[in-house]
Amino acid sequence: MDGTDAQRPGRADAPSRDPGGHPHPARPLMTYALIGCCCLVFLIGPASGLVPSYGTGRALQEARSAYFNQWGVVPRTLLSGAVRPLAAPLTALFLHGNWLHLLGNLLFLFVFGGPVEQRMGPVRFALFYLGTGYVAMLCYAAAHPASGETLVGASGAISAVLGAFLYLHPHARVTSVFPFLYFLPLRFPAWVVLLFWLTVQWLAARQDGDGPGVAYLAHVVGFTLGFLYAWLCYRRAKVTGPTPASEGETSP
């Protein structure tokens, strides 16, 4: 996925200018920092398979399981009333189960995070990301209180970013690639792509069980929180600067 055009609101910070005098958005450094943290945590953990001290084969699987149990969210432990597990939704946001999980999440954050950060500002964006991610995981745990499966990943927080993007930049267009269309890149309005994505997540969440798999309910909760937050905080905002462009695009 890539790209935006014709986005509605302005940015929270003043634009910098290129040598030709044309304004352009500041770099979304907080988005880059979050991506960097996720990559670093993954690379030094057992899920990457790159650290020899975790061993190989069965030893690596046991180390991976213990690592996720320590730093991830286990619903029945989180809701036990103990203090320590309450921090787990924050640490779990920076954990990923495998390379595909990591790269899939960070692609969405890279494409959609920048325009949202430029609208909110880096500090507010960071608090928004962590707060919505925490609540999304908490809601999933509350819906599956007896589950002993570990929940990790930034999906809830990134879903909130998608929800905020939908409200803040409804007229953007994104390039999507569909495997069943021979990976043909097609451009659609962001609201079409994101609402289609949300519908798929909601339908999948209705089939969610307590076993291992994707926490679709956390995606739905995160997206809803992100959209509502943007609506509450920016519904009266006026355009104050040039339209920001997401990664890979230039401002119109």
Coordinates of N, CA and C in Angstrom, one line a residue:
M1 N 0.8 -1.2 0.0 CA 0.0 0.0 0.0 C 0.9 1.2 0.0
D2 N 0.4 2.3 -0.6 CA 1.2 3.5 -0.6 C 0.3 4.7 -1.0
G3 N 0.6 5.8 -0.5 CA 0.2 7.1 -1.1 C -1.1 7.7 -0.6
T4 N -1.1 9.0 -0.7 CA -2.4 9.8 -0.5 C -2.4 11.0 -1.4
D5 N -3.6 11.4 -1.8 CA -3.8 12.7 -2.4 C -5.0 13.3 -1.8
A6 N -5.2 14.6 -2.0 CA -6.4 15.3 -1.6 C -6.8 15.0 -0.2
Q7 N -6.1 15.4 0.8 CA -6.5 15.1 2.1 C -7.1 16.4 2.8
R8 N -8.0 16.2 3.7 CA -8.8 17.3 4.2 C -8.1 18.2 5.1
P9 N -7.7 17.8 6.3 CA -7.2 18.7 7.3 C -5.8 19.2 7.2
G10 N -5.4 20.3 7.8 CA -4.1 20.7 7.8 C -3.3 20.1 8.9
R11 N -2.0 20.5 9.0 CA -1.1 19.9 10.0 C -1.1 20.7 11.2
A12 N -0.6 20.0 12.3 CA -0.6 20.7 13.6 C 0.7 21.6 13.7
D13 N 1.7 21.2 13.0 CA 3.0 22.0 13.1 C 3.2 22.8 11.8
A14 N 4.1 23.8 11.9 CA 4.3 24.6 10.7 C 5.2 23.9 9.7
P15 N 4.9 24.0 8.4 CA 5.6 23.3 7.4 C 7.0 23.9 7.3
S16 N 8.0 23.0 7.0 CA 9.3 23.5 6.6 C 9.3 23.8 5.1
R17 N 10.4 24.3 4.5 CA 10.4 24.6 3.1 C 11.6 24.0 2.4
D18 N 11.4 23.6 1.2 CA 12.5 23.0 0.4 C 13.3 24.2 -0.2
P19 N 14.4 23.9 -0.9 CA 15.2 25.0 -1.5 C 14.5 25.9 -2.4
G20 N 13.5 25.3 -3.1 CA 12.7 26.1 -4.0 C 11.6 27.0 -3.3
G21 N 11.5 26.9 -2.0 CA 10.6 27.8 -1.3 C 9.2 27.2 -1.1
H22 N 9.0 25.9 -1.5 CA 7.7 25.3 -1.4 C 7.6 24.6 -0.1
P23 N 6.5 24.8 0.7 CA 6.3 24.1 1.9 C 6.2 22.6 1.8
H24 N 6.7 21.9 2.8 CA 6.5 20.4 2.8 C 6.4 20.0 4.2
P25 N 5.8 18.8 4.5 CA 5.6 18.4 5.9 C 6.9 18.0 6.5
A26 N 7.0 18.2 7.8 CA 8.1 17.7 8.6 C 8.1 16.2 8.6
R27 N 9.3 15.6 8.8 CA 9.3 14.1 8.8 C 8.6 13.6 10.0
P28 N 7.8 12.5 9.9 CA 7.1 11.9 11.1 C 8.1 11.1 11.9
L29 N 8.9 11.8 12.7 CA 10.0 11.1 13.4 C 9.5 10.1 14.5
M30 N 8.3 10.4 15.1 CA 7.8 9.5 16.1 C 7.3 8.2 15.4
T31 N 6.7 8.3 14.2 CA 6.4 7.1 13.5 C 7.6 6.3 13.2
Y32 N 8.7 6.9 12.8 CA 9.9 6.2 12.5 C 10.5 5.6 13.8
A33 N 10.4 6.3 14.9 CA 10.9 5.8 16.2 C 10.1 4.6 16.6
L34 N 8.8 4.6 16.5 CA 8.0 3.4 16.9 C 8.3 2.2 16.0
I35 N 8.5 2.5 14.7 CA 8.9 1.4 13.8 C 10.3 0.8 14.2
G36 N 11.2 1.7 14.5 CA 12.6 1.3 14.9 C 12.5 0.5 16.2
C37 N 11.7 0.9 17.2 CA 11.6 0.2 18.5 C 11.1 -1.2 18.2
C38 N 10.0 -1.3 17.4 CA 9.5 -2.7 17.1 C 10.5 -3.6 16.5
C39 N 11.2 -3.0 15.5 CA 12.3 -3.8 14.8 C 13.4 -4.2 15.8
L40 N 13.8 -3.3 16.6 CA 14.9 -3.6 17.6 C 14.5 -4.7 18.6
V41 N 13.3 -4.6 19.1 CA 12.8 -5.6 20.1 C 12.6 -6.9 19.4
F42 N 12.2 -6.9 18.2 CA 12.0 -8.2 17.5 C 13.4 -8.8 17.2
L43 N 14.3 -8.1 16.8 CA 15.6 -8.6 16.4 C 16.4 -9.2 17.6
I44 N 16.2 -8.6 18.8 CA 16.9 -9.1 19.9 C 16.1 -10.2 20.7
G45 N 14.9 -10.5 20.2 CA 14.1 -11.5 20.9 C 14.2 -12.8 20.2
P46 N 13.6 -13.9 20.8 CA 13.7 -15.2 20.2 C 12.9 -15.4 18.9
A47 N 11.9 -14.6 18.7 CA 11.1 -14.8 17.5 C 11.8 -14.5 16.2
S48 N 12.9 -13.7 16.2 CA 13.6 -13.4 15.0 C 14.5 -14.6 14.6
G49 N 14.9 -15.5 15.6 CA 15.8 -16.6 15.3 C 17.2 -16.2 15.0
L50 N 17.6 -14.9 15.3 CA 18.9 -14.4 15.0 C 19.8 -14.4 16.2
V51 N 19.3 -14.7 17.4 CA 20.2 -14.6 18.6 C 20.5 -16.0 19.0
P52 N 21.8 -16.4 18.9 CA 22.2 -17.8 19.2 C 22.0 -18.2 20.6
S53 N 22.0 -17.3 21.5 CA 21.8 -17.7 22.9 C 20.5 -18.3 23.3
Y54 N 19.5 -18.1 22.4 CA 18.2 -18.8 22.6 C 18.1 -20.2 22.1
G55 N 19.2 -20.6 21.4 CA 19.2 -22.0 21.0 C 18.5 -22.2 19.7
T56 N 18.2 -23.5 19.4 CA 17.5 -23.8 18.1 C 16.5 -24.9 18.4
G57 N 15.7 -25.2 17.5 CA 14.7 -26.3 17.6 C 13.8 -26.1 18.8
R58 N 13.7 -27.1 19.6 CA 12.7 -27.1 20.7 C 13.1 -26.1 21.8
A59 N 14.4 -25.9 22.0 CA 14.9 -24.9 22.9 C 14.5 -23.5 22.5
L60 N 14.5 -23.2 21.2 CA 14.1 -21.9 20.7 C 12.6 -21.7 20.9
Q61 N 11.8 -22.8 20.6 CA 10.4 -22.7 20.8 C 10.0 -22.4 22.3
E62 N 10.7 -23.1 23.2 CA 10.4 -22.9 24.6 C 10.8 -21.5 25.1
A63 N 11.9 -21.0 24.5 CA 12.4 -19.6 24.9 C 11.4 -18.6 24.3
R64 N 10.9 -18.8 23.1 CA 9.9 -17.9 22.5 C 8.6 -17.9 23.3
S65 N 8.1 -19.1 23.8 CA 6.9 -19.2 24.6 C 7.1 -18.5 25.9
A66 N 8.2 -18.7 26.6 CA 8.5 -18.0 27.9 C 8.6 -16.5 27.7
Y67 N 9.2 -16.1 26.6 CA 9.4 -14.7 26.4 C 8.1 -14.0 26.2
F68 N 7.2 -14.6 25.4 CA 5.9 -14.0 25.2 C 5.0 -14.0 26.4
N69 N 5.1 -15.1 27.2 CA 4.3 -15.2 28.4 C 4.8 -14.1 29.4
Q70 N 6.1 -13.7 29.4 CA 6.6 -12.7 30.3 C 6.2 -11.3 29.9
W71 N 6.3 -11.0 28.6 CA 6.1 -9.7 28.1 C 4.8 -9.4 27.3
G72 N 4.1 -10.5 27.0 CA 2.8 -10.4 26.2 C 1.6 -10.3 27.2
V73 N 0.4 -10.3 26.6 CA -0.8 -10.2 27.3 C -1.4 -11.6 27.3
V74 N -1.6 -12.1 28.6 CA -2.4 -13.4 28.8 C -3.7 -13.0 29.5
P75 N -4.8 -13.0 28.8 CA -6.1 -12.5 29.3 C -6.4 -12.9 30.8
R76 N -6.3 -14.2 31.1 CA -6.7 -14.6 32.4 C -5.7 -14.1 33.5
T77 N -4.4 -13.8 33.1 CA -3.5 -13.3 34.0 C -3.7 -11.8 34.2
L78 N -3.9 -11.1 33.0 CA -4.2 -9.6 33.1 C -5.3 -9.3 34.0
L79 N -6.4 -10.1 33.9 CA -7.6 -9.8 34.7 C -7.6 -10.4 36.1
S80 N -6.4 -10.9 36.5 CA -6.3 -11.6 37.8 C -6.3 -10.6 39.0
G81 N -6.0 -9.3 38.7 CA -6.0 -8.4 39.8 C -4.6 -8.1 40.2
A82 N -3.6 -8.8 39.7 CA -2.2 -8.5 40.1 C -1.7 -7.3 39.4
V83 N -0.7 -6.6 40.0 CA -0.3 -5.3 39.5 C 0.6 -5.5 38.3
R84 N 1.6 -6.4 38.3 CA 2.6 -6.5 37.3 C 2.0 -6.8 35.9
P85 N 1.0 -7.6 35.7 CA 0.4 -7.9 34.4 C -0.2 -6.6 33.8
L86 N -0.5 -5.6 34.6 CA -1.2 -4.4 34.0 C -0.3 -3.7 33.0
A87 N 1.0 -3.9 33.1 CA 1.9 -3.2 32.2 C 2.1 -4.0 30.9
A88 N 1.6 -5.3 30.9 CA 1.8 -6.1 29.7 C 1.2 -5.6 28.4
P89 N 0.0 -4.9 28.4 CA -0.5 -4.4 27.1 C 0.5 -3.4 26.5
L90 N 1.3 -2.7 27.3 CA 2.3 -1.7 26.7 C 3.5 -2.5 26.1
T91 N 4.0 -3.4 26.9 CA 5.2 -4.2 26.4 C 4.8 -5.0 25.2
A92 N 3.6 -5.6 25.2 CA 3.1 -6.4 24.1 C 3.0 -5.7 22.8
L93 N 2.8 -4.4 22.8 CA 2.7 -3.6 21.6 C 4.0 -3.6 20.8
F94 N 5.1 -3.9 21.4 CA 6.4 -3.9 20.7 C 6.9 -5.3 20.4
L95 N 6.0 -6.3 20.6 CA 6.4 -7.7 20.3 C 5.7 -8.2 19.1
H96 N 6.3 -9.1 18.3 CA 5.7 -9.7 17.2 C 6.1 -11.2 17.1
G97 N 5.1 -12.0 16.6 CA 5.3 -13.4 16.6 C 6.3 -13.9 15.6
N98 N 6.4 -13.3 14.4 CA 7.3 -13.7 13.4 C 7.6 -12.6 12.4
W99 N 8.4 -12.8 11.4 CA 8.8 -11.8 10.4 C 7.6 -11.3 9.7
L100 N 6.7 -12.1 9.3 CA 5.5 -11.7 8.5 C 4.6 -10.8 9.4
H101 N 4.4 -11.2 10.6 CA 3.6 -10.4 11.5 C 4.3 -9.0 11.7
L102 N 5.6 -8.9 11.9 CA 6.3 -7.6 12.0 C 6.2 -6.8 10.8
L103 N 6.5 -7.3 9.7 CA 6.5 -6.5 8.4 C 5.2 -6.1 8.0
G104 N 4.1 -6.9 8.2 CA 2.8 -6.5 7.9 C 2.3 -5.4 8.7
N105 N 2.5 -5.4 10.0 CA 2.1 -4.3 10.9 C 2.9 -3.0 10.5
L106 N 4.2 -3.1 10.4 CA 5.0 -1.9 10.2 C 4.7 -1.3 8.8
L107 N 4.3 -2.1 7.8 CA 3.9 -1.5 6.5 C 2.7 -0.5 6.7
F108 N 1.7 -1.0 7.4 CA 0.6 -0.1 7.7 C 1.0 1.1 8.5
L109 N 1.8 0.9 9.5 CA 2.2 2.1 10.3 C 3.0 3.1 9.5
F110 N 3.9 2.5 8.6 CA 4.7 3.4 7.8 C 3.9 4.2 6.8
V111 N 2.9 3.6 6.2 CA 2.1 4.3 5.2 C 1.1 5.3 5.8
F112 N 0.4 4.9 6.9 CA -0.7 5.7 7.5 C -0.3 6.5 8.7
G113 N 0.8 6.1 9.3 CA 1.2 6.8 10.6 C 1.7 8.2 10.3
G114 N 2.4 8.5 9.3 CA 3.0 9.8 9.0 C 2.0 10.9 8.9
P115 N 1.0 10.8 8.1 CA -0.1 11.8 8.0 C -0.8 12.1 9.3
V116 N -1.0 11.0 10.1 CA -1.7 11.2 11.3 C -0.8 11.9 12.3
E117 N 0.4 11.5 12.4 CA 1.4 12.2 13.3 C 1.5 13.6 12.9
Q118 N 1.6 14.0 11.6 CA 1.7 15.3 11.2 C 0.5 16.2 11.6
R119 N -0.6 15.5 11.7 CA -1.8 16.3 12.1 C -1.9 16.4 13.6
M120 N -1.5 15.4 14.4 CA -1.5 15.4 15.8 C -0.3 16.1 16.5
G121 N 0.8 15.9 15.9 CA 2.1 16.3 16.5 C 2.7 15.0 17.2
P122 N 4.0 15.0 17.3 CA 4.7 13.7 17.7 C 4.3 13.2 19.1
V123 N 4.2 14.1 20.1 CA 4.0 13.7 21.5 C 2.5 13.2 21.6
R124 N 1.6 13.9 21.1 CA 0.2 13.5 21.1 C 0.0 12.2 20.4
F125 N 0.7 12.1 19.2 CA 0.6 10.9 18.4 C 1.1 9.7 19.2
A126 N 2.2 9.8 19.9 CA 2.8 8.7 20.7 C 1.8 8.3 21.8
L127 N 1.2 9.3 22.5 CA 0.3 9.0 23.6 C -1.0 8.3 23.0
F128 N -1.4 8.8 21.9 CA -2.6 8.2 21.2 C -2.3 6.8 20.8
Y129 N -1.2 6.5 20.3 CA -0.8 5.2 19.8 C -0.7 4.2 21.0
L130 N 0.0 4.6 22.1 CA 0.1 3.7 23.2 C -1.2 3.5 23.9
G131 N -2.0 4.6 24.1 CA -3.2 4.6 24.8 C -4.3 3.7 24.1
T132 N -4.4 3.9 22.8 CA -5.4 3.1 22.1 C -5.0 1.7 22.0
G133 N -3.7 1.4 21.8 CA -3.2 0.1 21.8 C -3.5 -0.7 23.1
Y134 N -3.2 0.0 24.2 CA -3.5 -0.6 25.5 C -4.9 -0.9 25.7
V135 N -5.8 0.0 25.4 CA -7.3 -0.2 25.6 C -7.8 -1.4 24.7
A136 N -7.2 -1.4 23.4 CA -7.7 -2.5 22.5 C -7.3 -3.8 23.1
M137 N -6.1 -4.0 23.6 CA -5.7 -5.3 24.2 C -6.5 -5.6 25.4
L138 N -6.8 -4.6 26.2 CA -7.6 -4.7 27.4 C -9.0 -5.2 27.1
C139 N -9.6 -4.6 26.1 CA -10.9 -5.1 25.6 C -11.0 -6.5 25.1
Y140 N -9.9 -6.9 24.4 CA -9.8 -8.2 23.9 C -9.7 -9.2 25.1
A141 N -8.9 -8.9 26.1 CA -8.8 -9.7 27.3 C -10.1 -9.8 28.0
A142 N -10.9 -8.7 28.1 CA -12.1 -8.7 28.8 C -13.2 -9.6 28.1
A143 N -13.0 -9.7 26.8 CA -14.0 -10.5 26.0 C -13.6 -12.0 26.0
H144 N -12.3 -12.3 26.4 CA -11.9 -13.7 26.5 C -11.2 -13.9 27.8
P145 N -11.9 -13.7 29.0 CA -11.2 -13.7 30.3 C -10.6 -15.0 30.7
A146 N -11.0 -16.1 30.1 CA -10.5 -17.4 30.5 C -9.3 -17.9 29.6
S147 N -9.0 -17.1 28.6 CA -8.0 -17.5 27.6 C -6.6 -17.5 28.2
G148 N -5.8 -18.5 28.0 CA -4.4 -18.6 28.4 C -3.5 -18.3 27.2
E149 N -4.0 -18.0 26.0 CA -3.2 -17.7 24.9 C -2.6 -16.3 25.0
T150 N -1.4 -16.2 24.5 CA -0.7 -14.9 24.6 C -1.0 -14.0 23.4
L151 N -1.2 -12.8 23.7 CA -1.5 -11.8 22.7 C -0.3 -10.8 22.6
V152 N 0.2 -10.7 21.4 CA 1.3 -9.8 21.1 C 1.1 -9.0 19.8
G153 N 1.8 -7.9 19.7 CA 1.7 -7.2 18.4 C 1.1 -5.8 18.5
A154 N 1.4 -5.0 17.5 CA 1.0 -3.6 17.5 C -0.3 -3.4 16.8
S155 N -1.0 -4.5 16.4 CA -2.2 -4.4 15.6 C -3.3 -3.5 16.1
G156 N -3.5 -3.5 17.4 CA -4.6 -2.7 18.0 C -4.3 -1.2 17.9
A157 N -3.0 -0.8 18.2 CA -2.6 0.6 18.0 C -2.6 1.0 16.6
I158 N -2.1 0.2 15.7 CA -2.1 0.5 14.3 C -3.5 0.6 13.7
S159 N -4.4 -0.2 14.2 CA -5.8 -0.1 13.8 C -6.4 1.2 14.2
A160 N -5.9 1.7 15.4 CA -6.4 3.1 15.8 C -5.8 4.1 14.9
V161 N -4.6 4.0 14.4 CA -4.0 4.9 13.4 C -4.9 4.9 12.1
L162 N -5.3 3.7 11.7 CA -6.1 3.6 10.5 C -7.5 4.4 10.7
G163 N -8.1 4.2 11.9 CA -9.3 4.8 12.2 C -9.2 6.4 12.2
A164 N -8.1 6.9 12.8 CA -7.9 8.3 12.8 C -7.6 8.8 11.4
F165 N -6.8 8.0 10.6 CA -6.6 8.4 9.2 C -7.9 8.6 8.4
L166 N -8.8 7.6 8.6 CA -10.0 7.7 7.9 C -10.8 9.0 8.2
Y167 N -10.8 9.4 9.4 CA -11.5 10.7 9.7 C -10.7 11.9 9.3
L168 N -9.4 11.9 9.5 CA -8.6 13.1 9.2 C -8.4 13.3 7.7
H169 N -8.3 12.2 6.9 CA -8.0 12.2 5.5 C -8.9 11.4 4.7
P170 N -10.2 11.6 4.7 CA -11.2 10.8 4.1 C -11.1 10.8 2.5
H171 N -10.5 11.9 2.0 CA -10.4 12.0 0.5 C -9.1 11.5 0.0
A172 N -8.2 10.9 0.8 CA -7.0 10.4 0.4 C -7.3 9.2 -0.5
R173 N -6.3 8.9 -1.3 CA -6.4 7.7 -2.2 C -5.1 6.8 -1.9
V174 N -5.4 5.5 -1.8 CA -4.3 4.6 -1.4 C -4.2 3.6 -2.5
T175 N -3.0 3.1 -2.8 CA -2.7 2.1 -3.8 C -2.7 0.7 -3.1
S176 N -3.5 -0.2 -3.5 CA -3.6 -1.5 -2.9 C -3.3 -2.6 -3.9
V177 N -2.7 -3.7 -3.4 CA -2.4 -4.8 -4.3 C -3.1 -6.0 -3.8
F178 N -3.8 -6.7 -4.8 CA -4.7 -7.8 -4.4 C -4.1 -9.1 -5.1
P179 N -3.8 -10.1 -4.3 CA -3.2 -11.3 -4.8 C -4.1 -12.0 -5.9
F180 N -5.4 -12.0 -5.6 CA -6.3 -12.7 -6.5 C -6.5 -11.9 -7.8
L181 N -6.0 -10.7 -7.9 CA -5.9 -10.0 -9.2 C -4.5 -9.9 -9.7
Y182 N -3.8 -11.0 -9.5 CA -2.4 -11.1 -10.0 C -1.5 -9.9 -9.5
F183 N -1.8 -9.4 -8.3 CA -1.0 -8.4 -7.6 C -1.0 -7.1 -8.5
L184 N -2.1 -6.9 -9.1 CA -2.3 -5.6 -9.9 C -2.5 -4.5 -9.0
P185 N -1.7 -3.4 -9.0 CA -1.9 -2.3 -8.1 C -3.1 -1.4 -8.5
L186 N -4.0 -1.1 -7.6 CA -5.2 -0.3 -7.9 C -5.3 0.8 -6.9
R187 N -5.8 1.9 -7.3 CA -5.9 3.0 -6.4 C -7.4 3.2 -6.1
F188 N -7.7 3.4 -4.8 CA -9.1 3.5 -4.3 C -9.1 4.7 -3.3
P189 N -10.2 5.3 -3.1 CA -10.3 6.2 -1.9 C -10.0 5.5 -0.6
A190 N -9.4 6.2 0.3 CA -9.0 5.6 1.6 C -10.2 5.1 2.3
W191 N -11.4 5.8 2.2 CA -12.5 5.4 3.0 C -13.1 4.1 2.5
V192 N -12.9 3.8 1.2 CA -13.4 2.5 0.6 C -12.5 1.4 1.2
V193 N -11.1 1.6 1.1 CA -10.2 0.5 1.5 C -10.3 0.3 3.0
L194 N -10.4 1.3 3.8 CA -10.4 1.1 5.3 C -11.7 0.6 5.8
L195 N -12.8 1.0 5.2 CA -14.1 0.5 5.6 C -14.2 -1.0 5.2
F196 N -13.7 -1.4 4.0 CA -13.7 -2.8 3.6 C -12.8 -3.6 4.6
W197 N -11.7 -3.0 5.0 CA -10.8 -3.7 5.9 C -11.5 -3.9 7.3
L198 N -12.2 -2.8 7.8 CA -12.9 -2.9 9.0 C -14.0 -3.9 9.0
T199 N -14.7 -4.0 7.9 CA -15.8 -5.0 7.7 C -15.2 -6.4 7.8
V200 N -14.1 -6.7 7.2 CA -13.5 -8.0 7.2 C -13.1 -8.3 8.7
Q201 N -12.5 -7.3 9.4 CA -12.1 -7.6 10.7 C -13.3 -7.9 11.7
W202 N -14.4 -7.1 11.4 CA -15.6 -7.3 12.3 C -16.2 -8.7 12.0
L203 N -16.2 -9.1 10.8 CA -16.8 -10.4 10.5 C -15.9 -11.5 11.1
A204 N -14.6 -11.3 11.0 CA -13.7 -12.3 11.6 C -13.8 -12.3 13.1
A205 N -14.0 -11.2 13.7 CA -14.0 -11.1 15.2 C -15.2 -11.8 15.7
R206 N -16.3 -11.9 14.9 CA -17.5 -12.7 15.3 C -17.2 -14.2 15.5
Q207 N -16.1 -14.6 14.8 CA -15.8 -16.0 14.8 C -14.6 -16.2 15.8
D208 N -14.1 -15.2 16.5 CA -13.0 -15.3 17.4 C -13.3 -16.2 18.5
G209 N -12.4 -17.1 18.8 CA -12.5 -18.0 19.9 C -11.4 -17.7 20.9
D210 N -11.2 -18.6 21.9 CA -10.2 -18.4 22.9 C -8.9 -19.0 22.5
G211 N -8.8 -19.6 21.4 CA -7.6 -20.3 21.0 C -6.6 -19.3 20.3
P212 N -5.5 -19.9 19.8 CA -4.5 -19.0 19.1 C -5.0 -18.5 17.8
G213 N -4.5 -17.4 17.4 CA -4.9 -16.8 16.1 C -4.8 -15.3 16.1
V214 N -5.5 -14.7 15.2 CA -5.4 -13.2 15.1 C -6.5 -12.6 16.0
A215 N -6.1 -11.6 16.8 CA -7.0 -10.9 17.7 C -7.8 -9.9 16.9
Y216 N -8.8 -10.3 16.1 CA -9.6 -9.4 15.3 C -10.4 -8.4 16.1
L217 N -10.8 -8.8 17.3 CA -11.6 -7.9 18.1 C -10.8 -6.7 18.5
A218 N -9.5 -6.9 18.8 CA -8.6 -5.8 19.1 C -8.5 -4.9 18.0
H219 N -8.5 -5.4 16.7 CA -8.4 -4.5 15.6 C -9.7 -3.6 15.5
V220 N -10.8 -4.2 15.7 CA -12.1 -3.5 15.6 C -12.1 -2.4 16.7
V221 N -11.8 -2.8 17.9 CA -11.8 -1.8 19.0 C -10.8 -0.7 18.7
G222 N -9.6 -1.0 18.3 CA -8.6 0.0 18.0 C -9.0 0.9 16.9
F223 N -9.6 0.4 15.9 CA -10.0 1.3 14.8 C -11.1 2.2 15.2
T224 N -12.1 1.7 16.0 CA -13.2 2.5 16.5 C -12.7 3.6 17.4
L225 N -11.7 3.2 18.3 CA -11.2 4.2 19.2 C -10.4 5.3 18.5
G226 N -9.7 4.9 17.5 CA -8.9 5.9 16.7 C -9.9 6.9 15.9
F227 N -10.9 6.4 15.3 CA -11.9 7.2 14.6 C -12.6 8.1 15.6
L228 N -13.0 7.6 16.7 CA -13.8 8.5 17.7 C -12.9 9.5 18.3
Y229 N -11.6 9.2 18.5 CA -10.7 10.2 19.1 C -10.5 11.3 18.1
A230 N -10.2 11.0 16.8 CA -10.0 12.0 15.8 C -11.3 12.9 15.6
W231 N -12.5 12.2 15.7 CA -13.7 13.0 15.6 C -13.9 13.9 16.7
L232 N -13.6 13.5 17.9 CA -13.8 14.3 19.1 C -12.9 15.5 19.1
C233 N -11.6 15.2 18.7 CA -10.6 16.3 18.9 C -10.4 17.2 17.7
Y234 N -10.8 16.7 16.5 CA -10.5 17.5 15.3 C -11.7 17.8 14.4
R235 N -13.0 17.6 15.0 CA -14.1 17.8 14.1 C -14.4 19.2 13.8
R236 N -13.8 20.2 14.6 CA -14.0 21.6 14.3 C -12.7 22.2 13.7
A237 N -11.7 21.3 13.5 CA -10.4 21.9 13.0 C -10.6 22.5 11.6
K238 N -9.8 23.5 11.3 CA -9.8 24.1 10.0 C -8.4 23.8 9.3
V239 N -8.5 23.8 8.0 CA -7.2 23.6 7.2 C -6.3 24.8 7.5
T240 N -5.1 24.5 8.0 CA -4.2 25.6 8.3 C -2.9 25.5 7.6
G241 N -2.7 24.5 6.7 CA -1.5 24.4 6.0 C -1.7 23.5 4.8
P242 N -0.6 23.2 4.1 CA -0.7 22.3 2.9 C -1.0 20.9 3.3
T243 N -1.6 20.3 2.3 CA -2.0 18.9 2.5 C -0.8 18.0 2.6
P244 N -0.7 17.2 3.7 CA 0.4 16.3 3.9 C 0.3 15.1 3.0
A245 N 1.5 14.5 2.6 CA 1.5 13.3 1.8 C 2.1 12.2 2.6
S246 N 1.6 11.0 2.4 CA 2.1 9.9 3.1 C 3.4 9.4 2.4
E247 N 4.1 8.4 3.1 CA 5.4 8.0 2.6 C 5.3 7.6 1.1
G248 N 6.2 8.0 0.3 CA 6.3 7.6 -1.1 C 5.6 8.6 -2.0
E249 N 4.9 9.6 -1.5 CA 4.2 10.6 -2.3 C 4.8 11.9 -2.0
T250 N 4.5 12.9 -2.9 CA 4.8 14.3 -2.7 C 3.5 15.0 -2.5
S251 N 3.6 16.1 -1.8 CA 2.4 17.0 -1.5 C 2.0 17.6 -2.8
P252 N 0.6 17.7 -3.0 CA 0.1 18.3 -4.2 C 0.3 19.8 -4.2

